[in-house]
GROMACS .gro file of C-alpha atoms in nm:
model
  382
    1UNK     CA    1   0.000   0.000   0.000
    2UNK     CA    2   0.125   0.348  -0.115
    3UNK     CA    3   0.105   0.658   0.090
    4UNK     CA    4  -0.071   0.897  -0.070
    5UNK     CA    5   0.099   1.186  -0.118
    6UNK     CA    6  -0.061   1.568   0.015
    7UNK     CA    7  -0.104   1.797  -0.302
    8UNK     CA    8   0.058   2.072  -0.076
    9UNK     CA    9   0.424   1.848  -0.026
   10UNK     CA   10   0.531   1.922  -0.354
   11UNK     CA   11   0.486   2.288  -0.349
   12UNK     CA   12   0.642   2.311  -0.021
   13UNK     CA   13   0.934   2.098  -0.131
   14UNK     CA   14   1.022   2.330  -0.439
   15UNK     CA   15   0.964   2.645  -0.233
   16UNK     CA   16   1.169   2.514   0.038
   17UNK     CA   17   1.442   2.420  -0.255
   18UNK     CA   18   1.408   2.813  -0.375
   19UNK     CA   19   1.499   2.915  -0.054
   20UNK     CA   20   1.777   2.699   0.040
   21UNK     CA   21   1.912   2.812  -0.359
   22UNK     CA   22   1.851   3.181  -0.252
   23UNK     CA   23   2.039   3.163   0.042
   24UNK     CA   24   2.355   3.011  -0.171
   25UNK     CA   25   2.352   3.324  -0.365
   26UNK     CA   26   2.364   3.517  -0.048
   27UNK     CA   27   2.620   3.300   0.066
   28UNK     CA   28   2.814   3.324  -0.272
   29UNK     CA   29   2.780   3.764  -0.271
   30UNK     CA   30   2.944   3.736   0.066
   31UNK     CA   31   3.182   3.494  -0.014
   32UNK     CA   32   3.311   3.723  -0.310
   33UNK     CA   33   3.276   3.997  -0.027
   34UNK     CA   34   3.479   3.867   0.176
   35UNK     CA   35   3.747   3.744  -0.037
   36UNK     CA   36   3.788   4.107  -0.159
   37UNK     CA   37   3.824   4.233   0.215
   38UNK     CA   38   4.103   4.011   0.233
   39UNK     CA   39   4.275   4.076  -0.093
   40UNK     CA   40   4.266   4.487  -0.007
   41UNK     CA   41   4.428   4.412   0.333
   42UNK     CA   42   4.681   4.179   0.148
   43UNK     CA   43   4.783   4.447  -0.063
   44UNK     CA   44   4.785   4.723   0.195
   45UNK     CA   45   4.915   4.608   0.489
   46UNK     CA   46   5.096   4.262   0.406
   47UNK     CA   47   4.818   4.049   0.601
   48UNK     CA   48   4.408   4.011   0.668
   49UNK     CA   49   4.273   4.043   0.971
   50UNK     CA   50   4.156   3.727   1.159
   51UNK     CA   51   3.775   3.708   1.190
   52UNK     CA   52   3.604   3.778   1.464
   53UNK     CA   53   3.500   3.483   1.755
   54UNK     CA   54   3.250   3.286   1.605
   55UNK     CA   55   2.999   3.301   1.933
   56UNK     CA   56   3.007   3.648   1.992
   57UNK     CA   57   2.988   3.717   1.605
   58UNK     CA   58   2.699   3.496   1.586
   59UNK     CA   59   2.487   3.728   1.808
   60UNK     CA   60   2.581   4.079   1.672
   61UNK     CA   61   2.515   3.931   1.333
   62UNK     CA   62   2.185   3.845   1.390
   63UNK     CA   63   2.091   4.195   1.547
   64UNK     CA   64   2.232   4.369   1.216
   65UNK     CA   65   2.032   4.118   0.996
   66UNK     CA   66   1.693   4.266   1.185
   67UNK     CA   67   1.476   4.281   0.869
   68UNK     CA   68   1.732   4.341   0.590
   69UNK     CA   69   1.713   4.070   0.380
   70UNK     CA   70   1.321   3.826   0.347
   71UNK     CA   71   1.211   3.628   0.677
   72UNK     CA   72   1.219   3.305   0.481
   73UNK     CA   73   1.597   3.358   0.374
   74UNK     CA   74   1.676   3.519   0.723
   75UNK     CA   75   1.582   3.231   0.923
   76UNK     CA   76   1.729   2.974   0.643
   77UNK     CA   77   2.113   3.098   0.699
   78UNK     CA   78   2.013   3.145   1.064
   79UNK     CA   79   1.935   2.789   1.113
   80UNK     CA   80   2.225   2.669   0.828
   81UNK     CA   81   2.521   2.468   1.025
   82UNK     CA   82   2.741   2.714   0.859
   83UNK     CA   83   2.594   3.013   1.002
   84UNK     CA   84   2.909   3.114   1.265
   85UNK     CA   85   3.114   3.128   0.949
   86UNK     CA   86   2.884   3.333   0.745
   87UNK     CA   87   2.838   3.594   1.092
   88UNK     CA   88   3.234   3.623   1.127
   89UNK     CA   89   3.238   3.716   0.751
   90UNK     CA   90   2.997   3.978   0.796
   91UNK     CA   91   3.128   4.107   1.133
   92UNK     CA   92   3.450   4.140   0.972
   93UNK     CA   93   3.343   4.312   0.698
   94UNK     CA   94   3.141   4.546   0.910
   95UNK     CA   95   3.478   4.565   1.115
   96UNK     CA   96   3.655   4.642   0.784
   97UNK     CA   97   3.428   4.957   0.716
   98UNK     CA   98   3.160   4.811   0.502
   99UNK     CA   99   2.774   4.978   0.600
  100UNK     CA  100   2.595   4.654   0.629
  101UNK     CA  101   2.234   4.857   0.641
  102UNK     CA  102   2.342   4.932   0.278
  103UNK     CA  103   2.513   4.580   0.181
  104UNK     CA  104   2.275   4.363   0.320
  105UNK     CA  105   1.879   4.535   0.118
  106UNK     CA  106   2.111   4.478  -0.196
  107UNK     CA  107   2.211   4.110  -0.104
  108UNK     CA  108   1.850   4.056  -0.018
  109UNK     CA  109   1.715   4.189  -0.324
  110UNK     CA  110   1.960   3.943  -0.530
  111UNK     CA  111   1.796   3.642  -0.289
  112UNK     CA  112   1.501   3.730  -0.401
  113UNK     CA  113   1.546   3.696  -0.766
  114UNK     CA  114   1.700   3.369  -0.758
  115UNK     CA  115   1.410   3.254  -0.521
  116UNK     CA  116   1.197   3.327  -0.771
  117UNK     CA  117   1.415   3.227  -1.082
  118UNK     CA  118   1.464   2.887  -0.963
  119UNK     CA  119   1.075   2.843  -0.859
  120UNK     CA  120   0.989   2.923  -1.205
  121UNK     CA  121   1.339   2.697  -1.371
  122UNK     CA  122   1.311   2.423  -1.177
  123UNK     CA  123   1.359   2.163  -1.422
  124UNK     CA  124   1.716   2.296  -1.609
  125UNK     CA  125   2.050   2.124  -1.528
  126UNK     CA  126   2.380   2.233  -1.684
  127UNK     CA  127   2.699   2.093  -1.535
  128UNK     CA  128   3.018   2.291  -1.590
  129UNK     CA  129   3.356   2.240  -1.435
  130UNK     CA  130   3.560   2.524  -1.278
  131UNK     CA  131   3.766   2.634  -1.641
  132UNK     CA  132   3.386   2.740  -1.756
  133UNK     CA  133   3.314   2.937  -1.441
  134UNK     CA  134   3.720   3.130  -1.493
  135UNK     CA  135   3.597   3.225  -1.847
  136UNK     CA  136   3.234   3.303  -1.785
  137UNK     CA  137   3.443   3.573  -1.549
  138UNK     CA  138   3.665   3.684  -1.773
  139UNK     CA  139   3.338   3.763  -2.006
  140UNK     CA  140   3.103   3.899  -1.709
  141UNK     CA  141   3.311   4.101  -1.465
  142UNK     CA  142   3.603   4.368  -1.571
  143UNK     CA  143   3.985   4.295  -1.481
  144UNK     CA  144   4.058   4.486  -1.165
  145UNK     CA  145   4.040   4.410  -0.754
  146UNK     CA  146   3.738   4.202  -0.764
  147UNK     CA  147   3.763   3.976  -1.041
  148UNK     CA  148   4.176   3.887  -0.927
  149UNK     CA  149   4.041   3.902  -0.538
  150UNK     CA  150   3.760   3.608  -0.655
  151UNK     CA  151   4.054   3.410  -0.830
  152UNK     CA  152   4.277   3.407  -0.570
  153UNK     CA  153   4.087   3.345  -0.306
  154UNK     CA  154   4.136   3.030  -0.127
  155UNK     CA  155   3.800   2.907  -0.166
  156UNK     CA  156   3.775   2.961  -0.507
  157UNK     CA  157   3.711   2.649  -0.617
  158UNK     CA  158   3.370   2.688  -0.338
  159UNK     CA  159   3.244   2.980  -0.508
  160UNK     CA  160   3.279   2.802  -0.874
  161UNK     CA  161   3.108   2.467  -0.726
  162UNK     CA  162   2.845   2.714  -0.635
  163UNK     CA  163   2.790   2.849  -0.888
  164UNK     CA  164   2.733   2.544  -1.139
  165UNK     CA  165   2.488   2.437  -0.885
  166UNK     CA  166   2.289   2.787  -0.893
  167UNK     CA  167   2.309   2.766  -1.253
  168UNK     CA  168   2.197   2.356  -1.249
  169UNK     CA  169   1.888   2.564  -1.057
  170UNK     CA  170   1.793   2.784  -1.353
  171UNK     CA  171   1.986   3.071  -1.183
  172UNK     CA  172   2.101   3.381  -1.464
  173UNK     CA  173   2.462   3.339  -1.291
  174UNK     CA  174   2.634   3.621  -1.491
  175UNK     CA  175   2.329   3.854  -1.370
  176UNK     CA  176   2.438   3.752  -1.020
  177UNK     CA  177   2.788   3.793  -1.051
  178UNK     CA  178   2.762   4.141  -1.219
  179UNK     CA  179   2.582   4.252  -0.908
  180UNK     CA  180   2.838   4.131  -0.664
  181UNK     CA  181   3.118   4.305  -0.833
  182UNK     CA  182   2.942   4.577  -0.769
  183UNK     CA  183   2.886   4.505  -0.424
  184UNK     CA  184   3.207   4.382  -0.406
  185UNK     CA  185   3.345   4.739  -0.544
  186UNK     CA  186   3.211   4.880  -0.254
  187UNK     CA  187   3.344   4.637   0.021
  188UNK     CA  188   3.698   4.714  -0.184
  189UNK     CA  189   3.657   5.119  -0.153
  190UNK     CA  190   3.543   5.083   0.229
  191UNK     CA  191   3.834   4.907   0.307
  192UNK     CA  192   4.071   5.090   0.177
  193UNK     CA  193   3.900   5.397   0.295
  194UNK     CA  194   3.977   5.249   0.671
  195UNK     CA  195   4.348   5.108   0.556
  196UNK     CA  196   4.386   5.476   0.398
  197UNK     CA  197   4.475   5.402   0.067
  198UNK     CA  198   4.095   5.584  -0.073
  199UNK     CA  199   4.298   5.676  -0.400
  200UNK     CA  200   4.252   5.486  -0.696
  201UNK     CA  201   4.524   5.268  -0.784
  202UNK     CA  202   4.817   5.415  -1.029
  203UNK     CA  203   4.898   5.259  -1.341
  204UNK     CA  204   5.174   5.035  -1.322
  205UNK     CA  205   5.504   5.024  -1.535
  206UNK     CA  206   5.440   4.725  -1.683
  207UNK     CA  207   5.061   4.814  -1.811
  208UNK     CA  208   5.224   5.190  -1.914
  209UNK     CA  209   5.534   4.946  -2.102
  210UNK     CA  210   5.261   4.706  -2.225
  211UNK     CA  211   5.039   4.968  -2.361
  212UNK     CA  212   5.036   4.936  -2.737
  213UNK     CA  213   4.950   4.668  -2.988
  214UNK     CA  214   5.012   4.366  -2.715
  215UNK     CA  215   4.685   4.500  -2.535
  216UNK     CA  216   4.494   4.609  -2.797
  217UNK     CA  217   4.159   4.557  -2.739
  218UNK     CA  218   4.247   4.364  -2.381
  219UNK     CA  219   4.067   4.367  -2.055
  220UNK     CA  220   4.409   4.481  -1.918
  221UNK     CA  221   4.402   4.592  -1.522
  222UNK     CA  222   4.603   4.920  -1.468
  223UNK     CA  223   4.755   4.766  -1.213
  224UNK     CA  224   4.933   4.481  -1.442
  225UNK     CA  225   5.174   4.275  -1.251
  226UNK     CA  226   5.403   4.103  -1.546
  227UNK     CA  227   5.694   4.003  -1.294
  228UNK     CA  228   5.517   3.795  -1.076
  229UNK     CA  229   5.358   3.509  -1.383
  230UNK     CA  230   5.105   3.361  -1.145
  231UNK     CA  231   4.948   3.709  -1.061
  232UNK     CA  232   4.922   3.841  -1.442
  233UNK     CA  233   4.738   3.540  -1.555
  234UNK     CA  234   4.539   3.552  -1.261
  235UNK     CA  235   4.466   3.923  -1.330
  236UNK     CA  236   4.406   3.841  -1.711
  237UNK     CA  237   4.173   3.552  -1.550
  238UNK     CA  238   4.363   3.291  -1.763
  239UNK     CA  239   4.377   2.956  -1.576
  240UNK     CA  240   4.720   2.731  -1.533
  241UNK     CA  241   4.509   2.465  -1.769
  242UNK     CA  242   4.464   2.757  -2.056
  243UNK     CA  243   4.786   2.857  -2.033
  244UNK     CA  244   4.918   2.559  -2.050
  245UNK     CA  245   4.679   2.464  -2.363
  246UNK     CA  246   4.792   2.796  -2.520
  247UNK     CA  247   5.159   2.768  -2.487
  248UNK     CA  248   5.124   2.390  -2.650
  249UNK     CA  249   4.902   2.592  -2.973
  250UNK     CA  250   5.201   2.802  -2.993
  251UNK     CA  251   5.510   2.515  -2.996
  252UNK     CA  252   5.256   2.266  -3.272
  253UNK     CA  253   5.195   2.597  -3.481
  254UNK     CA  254   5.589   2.608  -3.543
  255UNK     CA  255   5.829   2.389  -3.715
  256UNK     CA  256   5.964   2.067  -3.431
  257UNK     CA  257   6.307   2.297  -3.491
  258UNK     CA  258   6.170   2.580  -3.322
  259UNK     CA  259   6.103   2.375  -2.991
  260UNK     CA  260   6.358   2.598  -2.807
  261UNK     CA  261   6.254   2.939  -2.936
  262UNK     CA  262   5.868   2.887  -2.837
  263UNK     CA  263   5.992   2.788  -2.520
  264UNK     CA  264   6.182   3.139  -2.488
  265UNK     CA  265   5.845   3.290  -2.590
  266UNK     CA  266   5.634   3.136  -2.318
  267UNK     CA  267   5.868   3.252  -2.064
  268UNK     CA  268   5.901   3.615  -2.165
  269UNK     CA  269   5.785   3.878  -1.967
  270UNK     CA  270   5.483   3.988  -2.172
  271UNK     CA  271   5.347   3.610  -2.253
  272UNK     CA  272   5.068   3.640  -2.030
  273UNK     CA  273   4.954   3.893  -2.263
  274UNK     CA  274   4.970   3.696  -2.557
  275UNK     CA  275   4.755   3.452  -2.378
  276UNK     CA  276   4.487   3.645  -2.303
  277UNK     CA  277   4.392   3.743  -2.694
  278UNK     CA  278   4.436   3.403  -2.746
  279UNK     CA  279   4.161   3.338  -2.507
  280UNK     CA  280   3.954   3.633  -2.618
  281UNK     CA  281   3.945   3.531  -2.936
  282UNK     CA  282   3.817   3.145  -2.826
  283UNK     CA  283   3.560   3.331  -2.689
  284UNK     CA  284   3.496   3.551  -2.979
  285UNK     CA  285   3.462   3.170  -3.147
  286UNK     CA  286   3.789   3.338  -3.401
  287UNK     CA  287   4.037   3.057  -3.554
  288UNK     CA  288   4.331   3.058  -3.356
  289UNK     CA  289   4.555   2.806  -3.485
  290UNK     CA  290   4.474   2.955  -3.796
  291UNK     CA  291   4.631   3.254  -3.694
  292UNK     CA  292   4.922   3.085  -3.574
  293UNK     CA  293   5.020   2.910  -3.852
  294UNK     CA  294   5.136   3.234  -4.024
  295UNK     CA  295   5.386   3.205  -3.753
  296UNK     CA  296   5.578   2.919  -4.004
  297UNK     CA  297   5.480   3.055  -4.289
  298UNK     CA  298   5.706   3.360  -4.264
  299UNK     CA  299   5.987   3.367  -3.995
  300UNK     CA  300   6.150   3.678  -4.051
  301UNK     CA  301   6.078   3.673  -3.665
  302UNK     CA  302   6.414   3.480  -3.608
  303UNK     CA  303   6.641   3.762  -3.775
  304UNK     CA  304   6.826   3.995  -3.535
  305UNK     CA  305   7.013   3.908  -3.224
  306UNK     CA  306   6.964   3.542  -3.063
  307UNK     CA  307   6.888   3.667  -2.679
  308UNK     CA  308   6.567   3.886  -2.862
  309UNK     CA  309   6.445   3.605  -3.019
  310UNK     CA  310   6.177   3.487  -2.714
  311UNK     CA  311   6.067   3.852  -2.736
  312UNK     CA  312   6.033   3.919  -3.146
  313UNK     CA  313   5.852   3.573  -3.127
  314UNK     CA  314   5.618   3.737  -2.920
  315UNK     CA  315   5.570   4.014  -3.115
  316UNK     CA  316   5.513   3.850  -3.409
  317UNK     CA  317   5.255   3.552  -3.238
  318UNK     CA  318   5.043   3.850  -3.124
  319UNK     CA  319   5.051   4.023  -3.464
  320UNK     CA  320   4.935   3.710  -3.678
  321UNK     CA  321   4.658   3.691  -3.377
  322UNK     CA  322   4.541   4.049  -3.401
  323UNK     CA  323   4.532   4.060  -3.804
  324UNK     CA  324   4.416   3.812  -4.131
  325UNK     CA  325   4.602   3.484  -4.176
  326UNK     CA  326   4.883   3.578  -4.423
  327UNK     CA  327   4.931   3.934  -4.344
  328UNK     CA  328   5.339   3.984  -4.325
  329UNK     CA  329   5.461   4.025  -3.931
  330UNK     CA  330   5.595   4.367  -3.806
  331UNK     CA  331   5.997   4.263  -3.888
  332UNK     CA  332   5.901   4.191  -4.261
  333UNK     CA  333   5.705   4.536  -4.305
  334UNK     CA  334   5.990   4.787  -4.480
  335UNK     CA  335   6.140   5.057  -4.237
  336UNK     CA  336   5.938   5.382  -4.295
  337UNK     CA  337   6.220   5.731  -4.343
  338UNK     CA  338   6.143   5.966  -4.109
  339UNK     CA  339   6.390   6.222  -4.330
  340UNK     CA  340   6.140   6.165  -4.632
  341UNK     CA  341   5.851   6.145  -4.408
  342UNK     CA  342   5.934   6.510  -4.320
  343UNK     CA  343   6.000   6.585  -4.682
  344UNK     CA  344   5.657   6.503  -4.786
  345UNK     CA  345   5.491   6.709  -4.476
  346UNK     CA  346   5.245   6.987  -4.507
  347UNK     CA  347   5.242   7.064  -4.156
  348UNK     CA  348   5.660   7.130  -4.102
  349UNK     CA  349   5.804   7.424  -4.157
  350UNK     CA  350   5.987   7.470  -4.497
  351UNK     CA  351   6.306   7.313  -4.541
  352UNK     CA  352   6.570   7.248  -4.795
  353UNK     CA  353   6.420   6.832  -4.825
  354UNK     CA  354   6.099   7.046  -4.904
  355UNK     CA  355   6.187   7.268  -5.161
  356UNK     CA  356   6.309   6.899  -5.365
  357UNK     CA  357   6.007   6.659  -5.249
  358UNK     CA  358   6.071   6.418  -5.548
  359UNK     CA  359   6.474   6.405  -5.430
  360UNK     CA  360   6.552   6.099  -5.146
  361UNK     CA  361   6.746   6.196  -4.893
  362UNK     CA  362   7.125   6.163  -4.936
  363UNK     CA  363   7.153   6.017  -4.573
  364UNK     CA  364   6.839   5.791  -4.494
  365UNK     CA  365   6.698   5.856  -4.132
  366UNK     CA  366   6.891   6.208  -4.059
  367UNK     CA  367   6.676   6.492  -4.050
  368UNK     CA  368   6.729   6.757  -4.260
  369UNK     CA  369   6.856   7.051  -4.005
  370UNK     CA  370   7.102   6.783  -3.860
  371UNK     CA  371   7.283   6.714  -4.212
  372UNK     CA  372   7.638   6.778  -4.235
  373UNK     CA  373   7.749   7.100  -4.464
  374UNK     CA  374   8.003   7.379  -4.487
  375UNK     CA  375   8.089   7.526  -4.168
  376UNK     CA  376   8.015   7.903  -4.167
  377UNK     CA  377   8.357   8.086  -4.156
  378UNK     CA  378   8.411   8.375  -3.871
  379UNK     CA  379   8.401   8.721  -3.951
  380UNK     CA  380   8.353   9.044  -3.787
  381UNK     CA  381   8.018   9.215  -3.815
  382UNK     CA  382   8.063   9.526  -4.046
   0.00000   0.00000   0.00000
């Protein structure tokens, strides 16, 4: 004999389910929260501070929940077993500077829209392993504090489990994440408010020296870190995997005899930022390898001194990248004369090149007030 089952169970089941998928979003916003309070007080001060006791944080987080965020959702992370983990990251960030009474209505409104999402997408699954989540935030959130604080964050690979299972839920994850970089924009400028570093951060040298045709059309942080490799691709949001994958495009896109000199590409300086047009244009769905393989098809790159070669190889892997399959790299392009250049100008003051524009130059790249002549002889002024 078969219990009958109430008509009201299965209503409360998926309600109960929109809750419990509402409160990982709220979870997951203060997770990215917290991971940028960290990250600023890395970077200011050399360390985080430690979170507050768990008992004691327990109690004043419940007073500041009051009735910011829906009852249901309240009393869900209330009763959740990781509740004195969740209060110590919101006592800390309260701690850190953050207004909670403005953090917390804009967390609830998010939990509310995924409550409601996944009560009305309850039947859509879509697994996806943490390399999906890195590029869906490489699309979705600019490079800068929040999407290299998410990264390197120790419990990364929580927040990406998370979020497959919001989106397994029917949750619009990218809408979600876009609203916690926002949030998590302000947790960054409260912090460093209290730290006292309110200004924004300077450019760095190496995004100044980088500036150019290597970043292009990049997501490039102004705070670009090329001497530390681990931080740039983190900052570029290229994975260890994707690198990997995109140094091994490189070395099959060349000749088995240039083993050596792809290797002295990948380790240059600026590789990082060779890798992340190569995974811009994957997600642009753009031909890659076809791109490369101009790379043996002309290899002017190799002329010039052997300890350049890692860096002209760069240069010329992130010129086939950026233009059409074919198109000659920058070392086989003929040297433009700035002397004739001049010549030709309508905007320079007249000059002796000017008054013969069809002549060349006698002495390619010397301008023309530099060029050797008769020496005026002495004289006294009559």
């Amino acid at each position: 004999m078969t219990t009958q089952e109430s008509p009201g169970e299965p209503f409360a089941e998926a309600a109960g389910e929109a809750v419990q998928t509402a409160v990982m979003s709220v979870k997951l916003v203060m997770a990215i929260a917290d991971a940028v309070r960290r990250h600023q007080q890395r970077q200011k001060t050399g360390a985080e501070e430690e979170l507050p006791p768990a008992e004691q944080a327990k109690e004043d987080a419940k007073a500041e929940l009051k009735d910011l965020l829906p009852a249901d959702v309240s009393m869900a992370l209330l009763s959740g077993a990781d509740w004195p983990q969740l209060a110590q990251q919101l006592m800390a960030l309260k701690k850190a500077g953050v207004d909670l009474e403005q953090l917390l209505p804009r967390v609830g409104e998010i939990a509310v829209t995924v409550r409601d999402q996944v009560a009305a997408n309850a039947g859509r699954v879509a697994k996806e392993g943490t390399g999906e989540w890195e590029r869906l935030l490489r699309e979705t959130l600019p490079a800068g504090p929040v999407r290299e604080a998410i990264l390197s964050s120790p419990t990364w690979p929580d927040i990406a489990a998370t979020m497959a299972k919001l989106d397994e839920r029917g949750v619009d994850v990218r809408k979600i994440l876009a609203s916690a970089h926002d949030e998590g924009l302000g947790v960054d400028q409260a912090v460093a408010k209290v730290i006292a570093a309110g200004e924004a951060p300077a450019t760095s040298r190496d995004a100044l020296l980088s500036w150019g045709p290597l970043t292009d059309g990049l997501d490039v942080p102004k705070e670009l870190d090329l001497n530390d490799r681990e931080r740039a691709l983190r900052q570029l949001a290229i994975s260890p995997q994707e690198n990997a994958r995109y140094a091994r495009m490189l070395k099959d896109a060349l000749p088995p005899a240039y083993g050596r000199e792809a290797d002295l590409a990948v380790t240059a300086k600026q590789w990082p930022l060779v890798a992340a047009r190569m995974a811009k244009m994957e997600s642009e769905k753009k031909p890659v390898a076809e791109h490369l393989a101009g790379l043996a098809k002309d290899v002017s790159w190799t002329e010039g001194p052997n300890g350049q070669i890692g860096s002209r190889l760069v240069q010329a892997t992130n010129h086939v990248l950026r233009h059409k399959p074919g198109e000659a790299p920058p070392a086989a392009r003929s040297k433009v004369s700035t002397t004739a250049a001049r010549a030709q100008s309508t905007t320079v003051g007249p000059t002796k090149a000017q008054a013969a524009k069809t002549a060349a130059p006698a002495e390619t790249g010397v301008a023309a007030h530099r060029q050797t002549g008769p020496a005026a002889k002495p004289g006294k002024a009559k």
